[in-house]
Amino acid sequence: METVVSGIRPTGNLHLGNYFGAVKSFIQMQNEYNCYFFIADWHSLTTHPHPENMKRSVRTILAEYLACGIDPEKATIYIQSDVREVAELYLYLNMNAYLGELERVTSFKDKIRQQPDNVNAGLLTYPSLMASDIIIHKAVKVPVGKDQEQNMEMARKFARRFNSIYGVDFFPEPASFSLSNKAVKIPGLDGSGKMGKSEGNAIYLADDEATIRKKVMKAVTDAGPTIPNSEKPVAVENLFSLLDIVSTPDTYAYFNDKYNACEIRYGDLKKQLAADINTFCAPIRERILDISANDAYMDKVAREGAEKASESARKTIREVREIIGFRS
Ligand code: TRP
């Protein structure tokens, strides 16, 4: 079975966009591949050197992934910092990673603009840590968004370079499995194209019913159509896209007909949309609460995930040490 790796930085709660993007793909992939999904807490240190709430963020994301249906019986779910072998491989990759190429990475250039007082070596070598995450398990597929393409190119380059420097055919070149192409795109409620945490237009899986209703009722619309069968403006199209995802085809058709007949009442549409989003989120939300309250279960998942991931990582490191010429 082919091996898949993907990492998630623990930066906050999952929203509907995450669910219909990465999470749903992960849930599908865990049935078809040997999957390693991990929480990239080391990567967080590149931007947040004082992780006061690291433990909490890691727990939150772990509980939410489990609540969505990522299954520790099928996939290996672990916390990056539990697998120290990754750091050893990172050291070796860094010896053959060059300043020039690392400085050219767009996300590095963005980050040094965002945090000019903390241009640390971890930020510079983010791509070699990410490459280590991937090739430590000899993964061949990595489900990531378009924004990770440059990091993926670096990972392939580092894998190739290791093979050529040591004259081996050891690491496979990991391919990107672009989520952006496969995922259903979840629009924002503010008339923008995309739901996102930084956009401030997100509905979170953990939001309660009242919060969902409040957010949906505030969604941007217009004065309503005056010409039958006219094209919908983006903000209105966005609401219909959401309806298409969470409501029944009948509900969608009902409001679509109303729109086309210029009889749409956005208040009614929003009420229905809020109710249907809540119906979708409620069982996930309940599982999030249950799992978060179950420390013993969370600890067990993290411990078993760490054991399985370490076993795979130890095997790779043993061979890497032999290839380079260290005592194994
Ligand atoms: N850089 C990724 C992101 O910001 C997270 C990540 C770290 C990752 N290591 C990885 C993703 C390895 C895939 C594989 O989203």
Tab-separated table of C-alpha atoms and ligand atoms in Angstrom:
chain	number	residue	atom	x	y	z
A	1	MET	CA	0.000	0.000	0.000
A	2	GLU	CA	1.264	3.466	-0.865
A	3	THR	CA	2.211	5.758	1.982
A	4	VAL	CA	0.622	9.165	2.476
A	5	VAL	CA	1.775	11.870	4.901
A	6	SER	CA	0.169	15.161	5.773
A	7	GLY	CA	0.764	17.671	8.540
A	8	ILE	CA	-1.477	20.277	10.078
A	9	ARG	CA	-0.213	23.273	12.008
A	10	PRO	CA	-2.191	23.670	15.238
A	11	THR	CA	-3.469	27.173	14.552
A	12	GLY	CA	-7.056	27.079	15.753
A	13	ASN	CA	-10.394	25.371	15.314
A	14	LEU	CA	-11.525	23.639	12.145
A	15	HIS	CA	-14.152	25.379	10.040
A	16	LEU	CA	-16.483	24.142	7.308
A	17	GLY	CA	-13.895	25.067	4.677
A	18	ASN	CA	-11.328	22.797	6.354
A	19	TYR	CA	-13.887	20.031	6.637
A	20	PHE	CA	-14.894	19.967	2.984
A	21	GLY	CA	-11.285	20.586	1.957
A	22	ALA	CA	-8.551	18.635	3.696
A	23	VAL	CA	-10.479	16.676	6.306
A	24	LYS	CA	-12.861	14.943	3.917
A	25	SER	CA	-9.955	13.933	1.680
A	26	PHE	CA	-8.104	12.531	4.677
A	27	ILE	CA	-11.136	10.491	5.684
A	28	GLN	CA	-11.303	9.019	2.219
A	29	MET	CA	-7.561	8.448	1.915
A	30	GLN	CA	-7.322	6.565	5.209
A	31	ASN	CA	-9.282	3.731	3.574
A	32	GLU	CA	-7.015	3.503	0.550
A	33	TYR	CA	-3.508	4.322	1.739
A	34	ASN	CA	-1.106	3.797	4.581
A	35	CYS	CA	-1.726	7.247	6.085
A	36	TYR	CA	0.285	9.274	8.567
A	37	PHE	CA	-1.477	12.422	9.740
A	38	PHE	CA	0.391	14.524	12.245
A	39	ILE	CA	0.111	17.799	14.122
A	40	ALA	CA	3.057	20.015	13.208
A	41	ASP	CA	3.852	21.527	16.599
A	42	TRP	CA	7.567	21.935	15.857
A	43	HIS	CA	6.694	24.029	12.827
A	44	SER	CA	4.653	26.277	15.119
A	45	LEU	CA	7.847	27.274	16.933
A	46	THR	CA	8.996	29.108	13.799
A	47	THR	CA	6.321	31.736	14.396
A	48	HIS	CA	5.342	31.190	18.052
A	49	PRO	CA	8.486	30.711	20.163
A	50	HIS	CA	6.576	30.758	23.481
A	51	PRO	CA	3.939	28.108	23.142
A	52	GLU	CA	1.961	28.811	26.337
A	53	ASN	CA	-1.115	27.294	24.823
A	54	MET	CA	0.583	24.736	22.597
A	55	LYS	CA	-0.786	21.830	24.612
A	56	ARG	CA	-4.284	23.186	24.330
A	57	SER	CA	-4.053	23.902	20.588
A	58	VAL	CA	-2.684	20.433	19.919
A	59	ARG	CA	-5.472	18.812	21.943
A	60	THR	CA	-8.121	20.907	20.223
A	61	ILE	CA	-7.005	19.955	16.760
A	62	LEU	CA	-6.607	16.298	17.727
A	63	ALA	CA	-10.124	16.153	19.199
A	64	GLU	CA	-11.624	17.841	16.150
A	65	TYR	CA	-9.909	15.556	13.658
A	66	LEU	CA	-11.066	12.507	15.578
A	67	ALA	CA	-14.592	13.938	15.813
A	68	CYS	CA	-14.675	14.362	12.035
A	69	GLY	CA	-13.905	10.701	11.511
A	70	ILE	CA	-10.162	10.455	11.104
A	71	ASP	CA	-9.792	7.009	12.548
A	72	PRO	CA	-6.753	5.939	14.596
A	73	GLU	CA	-7.561	2.317	13.700
A	74	LYS	CA	-7.016	3.140	10.036
A	75	ALA	CA	-4.513	6.011	9.955
A	76	THR	CA	-1.535	6.782	12.158
A	77	ILE	CA	-2.324	10.038	13.939
A	78	TYR	CA	0.505	11.569	15.903
A	79	ILE	CA	2.134	14.694	17.222
A	80	GLN	CA	5.291	15.700	15.349
A	81	SER	CA	7.334	16.403	18.478
A	82	ASP	CA	6.716	12.840	19.723
A	83	VAL	CA	8.851	11.456	16.900
A	84	ARG	CA	12.390	12.676	17.540
A	85	GLU	CA	13.809	10.821	14.529
A	86	VAL	CA	12.270	13.564	12.372
A	87	ALA	CA	14.663	16.051	13.990
A	88	GLU	CA	17.655	13.846	13.190
A	89	LEU	CA	16.664	13.593	9.541
A	90	TYR	CA	16.113	17.385	9.523
A	91	LEU	CA	19.735	17.780	10.659
A	92	TYR	CA	21.019	15.632	7.793
A	93	LEU	CA	18.847	17.381	5.197
A	94	ASN	CA	20.006	20.781	6.455
A	95	MET	CA	23.634	19.857	5.739
A	96	ASN	CA	22.707	19.696	2.080
A	97	ALA	CA	20.218	22.577	1.980
A	98	TYR	CA	21.627	25.827	0.666
A	99	LEU	CA	21.040	29.347	1.869
A	100	GLY	CA	20.255	30.649	-1.610
A	101	GLU	CA	17.471	28.201	-2.352
A	102	LEU	CA	15.966	28.512	1.130
A	103	GLU	CA	15.939	32.303	0.925
A	104	ARG	CA	14.068	32.164	-2.372
A	105	VAL	CA	11.048	30.362	-0.895
A	106	THR	CA	8.053	32.699	-1.102
A	107	SER	CA	6.611	31.794	2.289
A	108	PHE	CA	9.990	32.583	3.895
A	109	LYS	CA	10.009	35.997	2.219
A	110	ASP	CA	6.436	36.573	3.435
A	111	LYS	CA	7.300	35.521	6.962
A	112	ILE	CA	10.349	37.774	7.293
A	113	ARG	CA	8.140	40.665	6.267
A	114	GLN	CA	5.546	39.656	8.881
A	115	GLN	CA	8.039	39.107	11.719
A	116	PRO	CA	11.177	41.170	10.966
A	117	ASP	CA	12.309	40.866	14.590
A	118	ASN	CA	12.322	37.082	14.515
A	119	VAL	CA	13.979	35.902	11.320
A	120	ASN	CA	15.140	32.632	12.836
A	121	ALA	CA	16.892	29.642	11.274
A	122	GLY	CA	13.791	27.507	11.806
A	123	LEU	CA	11.843	29.805	9.538
A	124	LEU	CA	14.559	29.549	6.909
A	125	THR	CA	14.703	25.766	7.151
A	126	TYR	CA	10.934	25.226	7.332
A	127	PRO	CA	11.098	23.341	3.990
A	128	SER	CA	13.732	20.884	5.202
A	129	LEU	CA	11.701	20.102	8.340
A	130	MET	CA	8.641	19.572	6.170
A	131	ALA	CA	10.656	17.354	3.825
A	132	SER	CA	11.797	15.304	6.846
A	133	ASP	CA	8.176	14.894	7.968
A	134	ILE	CA	7.366	13.423	4.598
A	135	ILE	CA	10.344	11.297	3.670
A	136	ILE	CA	10.829	9.880	7.186
A	137	HIS	CA	7.960	7.538	6.222
A	138	LYS	CA	9.062	7.305	2.568
A	139	ALA	CA	5.724	8.779	1.569
A	140	VAL	CA	4.852	8.968	-2.108
A	141	LYS	CA	1.742	11.152	-1.829
A	142	VAL	CA	1.112	14.305	0.185
A	143	PRO	CA	-2.349	15.857	0.267
A	144	VAL	CA	-1.769	19.617	0.506
A	145	GLY	CA	-3.239	22.869	-0.739
A	146	LYS	CA	-1.788	24.892	-3.598
A	147	ASP	CA	0.015	27.152	-1.123
A	148	GLN	CA	2.338	24.251	-0.226
A	149	GLU	CA	3.528	23.580	-3.777
A	150	GLN	CA	6.878	25.288	-3.333
A	151	ASN	CA	7.552	23.385	-0.091
A	152	MET	CA	6.697	20.183	-1.944
A	153	GLU	CA	9.157	21.007	-4.708
A	154	MET	CA	11.810	21.489	-2.048
A	155	ALA	CA	10.905	18.138	-0.467
A	156	ARG	CA	11.362	16.401	-3.812
A	157	LYS	CA	14.636	18.225	-4.353
A	158	PHE	CA	15.962	17.216	-0.913
A	159	ALA	CA	14.955	13.584	-1.440
A	160	ARG	CA	16.649	13.522	-4.853
A	161	ARG	CA	19.732	15.253	-3.511
A	162	PHE	CA	20.135	12.769	-0.671
A	163	ASN	CA	19.920	9.892	-3.125
A	164	SER	CA	22.456	11.423	-5.479
A	165	ILE	CA	24.952	12.567	-2.833
A	166	TYR	CA	25.077	9.119	-1.225
A	167	GLY	CA	24.658	7.201	-4.467
A	168	VAL	CA	21.521	5.374	-3.364
A	169	ASP	CA	17.968	4.975	-4.531
A	170	PHE	CA	16.540	5.321	-1.047
A	171	PHE	CA	13.942	8.081	-0.748
A	172	PRO	CA	11.042	8.180	-3.190
A	173	GLU	CA	10.097	11.622	-4.507
A	174	PRO	CA	6.837	12.601	-2.848
A	175	ALA	CA	4.096	13.811	-5.182
A	176	SER	CA	1.585	16.474	-4.209
A	177	PHE	CA	-1.955	15.277	-4.137
A	178	SER	CA	-3.538	18.642	-4.695
A	179	LEU	CA	-6.507	19.182	-2.423
A	180	SER	CA	-7.368	22.410	-4.182
A	181	ASN	CA	-8.478	20.495	-7.274
A	182	LYS	CA	-10.489	17.818	-5.529
A	183	ALA	CA	-12.088	19.673	-2.662
A	184	VAL	CA	-15.470	21.314	-2.671
A	185	LYS	CA	-14.795	25.003	-2.260
A	186	ILE	CA	-16.595	26.548	0.672
A	187	PRO	CA	-17.271	30.234	0.137
A	188	GLY	CA	-17.251	32.896	2.832
A	189	LEU	CA	-20.350	34.575	4.235
A	190	ASP	CA	-19.017	38.022	3.507
A	191	GLY	CA	-19.378	37.865	-0.246
A	192	SER	CA	-15.755	36.777	-0.605
A	193	GLY	CA	-14.613	33.707	-2.467
A	194	LYS	CA	-13.297	31.561	0.317
A	195	MET	CA	-14.053	30.618	3.902
A	196	GLY	CA	-10.989	31.118	6.054
A	197	LYS	CA	-9.858	31.774	9.575
A	198	SER	CA	-7.872	34.852	8.616
A	199	GLU	CA	-10.746	36.138	6.490
A	200	GLY	CA	-12.904	36.188	9.641
A	201	ASN	CA	-15.889	34.758	7.767
A	202	ALA	CA	-15.762	31.175	8.979
A	203	ILE	CA	-18.297	28.870	10.574
A	204	TYR	CA	-16.451	26.554	12.932
A	205	LEU	CA	-17.377	22.921	13.479
A	206	ALA	CA	-17.466	23.679	17.197
A	207	ASP	CA	-19.822	26.689	16.832
A	208	ASP	CA	-23.101	26.247	18.703
A	209	GLU	CA	-26.488	26.659	17.093
A	210	ALA	CA	-26.961	30.297	18.152
A	211	THR	CA	-23.526	31.263	16.821
A	212	ILE	CA	-24.185	29.575	13.487
A	213	ARG	CA	-27.535	31.362	13.173
A	214	LYS	CA	-26.018	34.723	14.040
A	215	LYS	CA	-23.238	34.319	11.472
A	216	VAL	CA	-25.543	33.145	8.697
A	217	MET	CA	-28.142	35.877	9.322
A	218	LYS	CA	-25.364	38.470	8.978
A	219	ALA	CA	-24.253	37.090	5.593
A	220	VAL	CA	-23.989	39.608	2.772
A	221	THR	CA	-26.802	39.658	0.162
A	222	ASP	CA	-28.292	42.317	-2.109
A	223	ALA	CA	-31.690	43.932	-2.651
A	224	GLY	CA	-32.910	40.893	-4.564
A	225	PRO	CA	-33.380	40.245	-8.284
A	226	THR	CA	-35.760	42.318	-10.387
A	227	ILE	CA	-35.343	40.460	-13.669
A	228	PRO	CA	-36.476	36.782	-13.739
A	229	ASN	CA	-33.756	34.152	-14.192
A	230	SER	CA	-30.959	36.671	-13.768
A	231	GLU	CA	-27.455	35.673	-12.773
A	232	LYS	CA	-26.733	35.694	-9.063
A	233	PRO	CA	-24.175	38.116	-7.648
A	234	VAL	CA	-21.227	36.410	-5.917
A	235	ALA	CA	-22.488	36.934	-2.355
A	236	VAL	CA	-25.841	35.335	-3.199
A	237	GLU	CA	-24.227	32.576	-5.237
A	238	ASN	CA	-22.131	31.805	-2.147
A	239	LEU	CA	-25.246	31.224	-0.041
A	240	PHE	CA	-26.636	28.928	-2.714
A	241	SER	CA	-23.322	27.036	-2.829
A	242	LEU	CA	-23.549	26.442	0.912
A	243	LEU	CA	-27.184	25.391	0.553
A	244	ASP	CA	-26.135	22.975	-2.156
A	245	ILE	CA	-23.698	21.328	0.255
A	246	VAL	CA	-25.713	21.096	3.478
A	247	SER	CA	-29.374	21.083	2.386
A	248	THR	CA	-31.511	18.648	0.421
A	249	PRO	CA	-31.873	19.040	-3.365
A	250	ASP	CA	-35.544	19.967	-2.795
A	251	THR	CA	-34.630	22.826	-0.502
A	252	TYR	CA	-32.075	24.076	-2.985
A	253	ALA	CA	-34.573	23.878	-5.854
A	254	TYR	CA	-37.227	25.670	-3.804
A	255	PHE	CA	-35.059	28.723	-3.131
A	256	ASN	CA	-33.557	28.658	-6.588
A	257	ASP	CA	-37.059	28.789	-8.122
A	258	LYS	CA	-37.966	31.635	-5.780
A	259	TYR	CA	-34.862	33.492	-6.883
A	260	ASN	CA	-35.600	32.975	-10.543
A	261	ALA	CA	-39.152	34.191	-10.027
A	262	CYS	CA	-37.853	37.298	-8.186
A	263	GLU	CA	-39.757	36.185	-5.095
A	264	ILE	CA	-36.775	35.276	-2.956
A	265	ARG	CA	-36.756	36.323	0.700
A	266	TYR	CA	-33.181	36.129	1.852
A	267	GLY	CA	-34.290	36.010	5.493
A	268	ASP	CA	-36.103	32.725	4.833
A	269	LEU	CA	-33.179	31.317	2.889
A	270	LYS	CA	-30.759	32.211	5.653
A	271	LYS	CA	-32.965	30.687	8.347
A	272	GLN	CA	-33.125	27.440	6.392
A	273	LEU	CA	-29.388	27.525	5.660
A	274	ALA	CA	-28.555	28.100	9.328
A	275	ALA	CA	-30.802	25.217	10.365
A	276	ASP	CA	-29.242	22.875	7.817
A	277	ILE	CA	-25.677	23.877	8.698
A	278	ASN	CA	-26.575	23.176	12.310
A	279	THR	CA	-28.010	19.773	11.418
A	280	PHE	CA	-24.750	18.976	9.658
A	281	CYS	CA	-22.501	20.272	12.448
A	282	ALA	CA	-24.447	19.049	15.486
A	283	PRO	CA	-23.201	15.427	15.550
A	284	ILE	CA	-19.601	16.524	14.921
A	285	ARG	CA	-19.928	19.180	17.617
A	286	GLU	CA	-21.215	16.586	20.094
A	287	ARG	CA	-18.316	14.277	19.315
A	288	ILE	CA	-15.856	17.162	19.746
A	289	LEU	CA	-17.275	17.777	23.236
A	290	ASP	CA	-17.228	14.080	24.132
A	291	ILE	CA	-13.706	13.456	22.890
A	292	SER	CA	-12.274	16.655	24.434
A	293	ALA	CA	-13.677	15.594	27.785
A	294	ASN	CA	-12.062	12.167	27.526
A	295	ASP	CA	-8.433	12.738	28.475
A	296	ALA	CA	-7.699	9.037	28.746
A	297	TYR	CA	-8.845	8.420	25.166
A	298	MET	CA	-6.937	11.383	23.763
A	299	ASP	CA	-3.776	10.282	25.563
A	300	LYS	CA	-4.168	6.758	24.282
A	301	VAL	CA	-4.589	7.931	20.676
A	302	ALA	CA	-1.529	10.193	20.946
A	303	ARG	CA	0.571	7.491	22.597
A	304	GLU	CA	-0.337	4.751	20.126
A	305	GLY	CA	0.098	7.116	17.186
A	306	ALA	CA	3.543	8.106	18.459
A	307	GLU	CA	4.510	4.447	18.790
A	308	LYS	CA	3.430	3.534	15.273
A	309	ALA	CA	5.013	6.628	13.696
A	310	SER	CA	8.237	6.125	15.658
A	311	GLU	CA	8.523	2.561	14.494
A	312	SER	CA	8.404	3.673	10.867
A	313	ALA	CA	10.743	6.617	11.558
A	314	ARG	CA	13.292	4.491	13.453
A	315	LYS	CA	13.555	2.104	10.536
A	316	THR	CA	14.269	4.953	8.114
A	317	ILE	CA	16.809	6.604	10.424
A	318	ARG	CA	18.630	3.319	11.014
A	319	GLU	CA	19.084	2.958	7.256
A	320	VAL	CA	19.983	6.631	6.768
A	321	ARG	CA	22.694	6.373	9.420
A	322	GLU	CA	24.088	3.330	7.689
A	323	ILE	CA	24.033	5.072	4.299
A	324	ILE	CA	25.849	8.146	5.598
A	325	GLY	CA	28.289	6.047	7.623
A	326	PHE	CA	27.287	6.469	11.247
A	327	ARG	CA	27.031	3.677	13.781
A	328	SER	CA	23.490	2.365	13.613
B	1	TRP	N1	3.454	23.394	5.906
B	1	TRP	C1	2.159	22.776	6.066
B	1	TRP	C2	1.098	23.873	6.179
B	1	TRP	O1	1.401	24.958	6.568
B	1	TRP	C3	2.095	21.897	7.276
B	1	TRP	C4	3.059	20.758	7.181
B	1	TRP	C5	4.186	20.575	7.919
B	1	TRP	C6	2.960	19.658	6.296
B	1	TRP	N2	4.795	19.423	7.558
B	1	TRP	C7	4.077	18.830	6.559
B	1	TRP	C8	2.031	19.294	5.308
B	1	TRP	C9	4.297	17.640	5.853
B	1	TRP	C10	2.243	18.112	4.611
B	1	TRP	C11	3.363	17.301	4.874
B	1	TRP	O2	-0.045	23.618	5.882
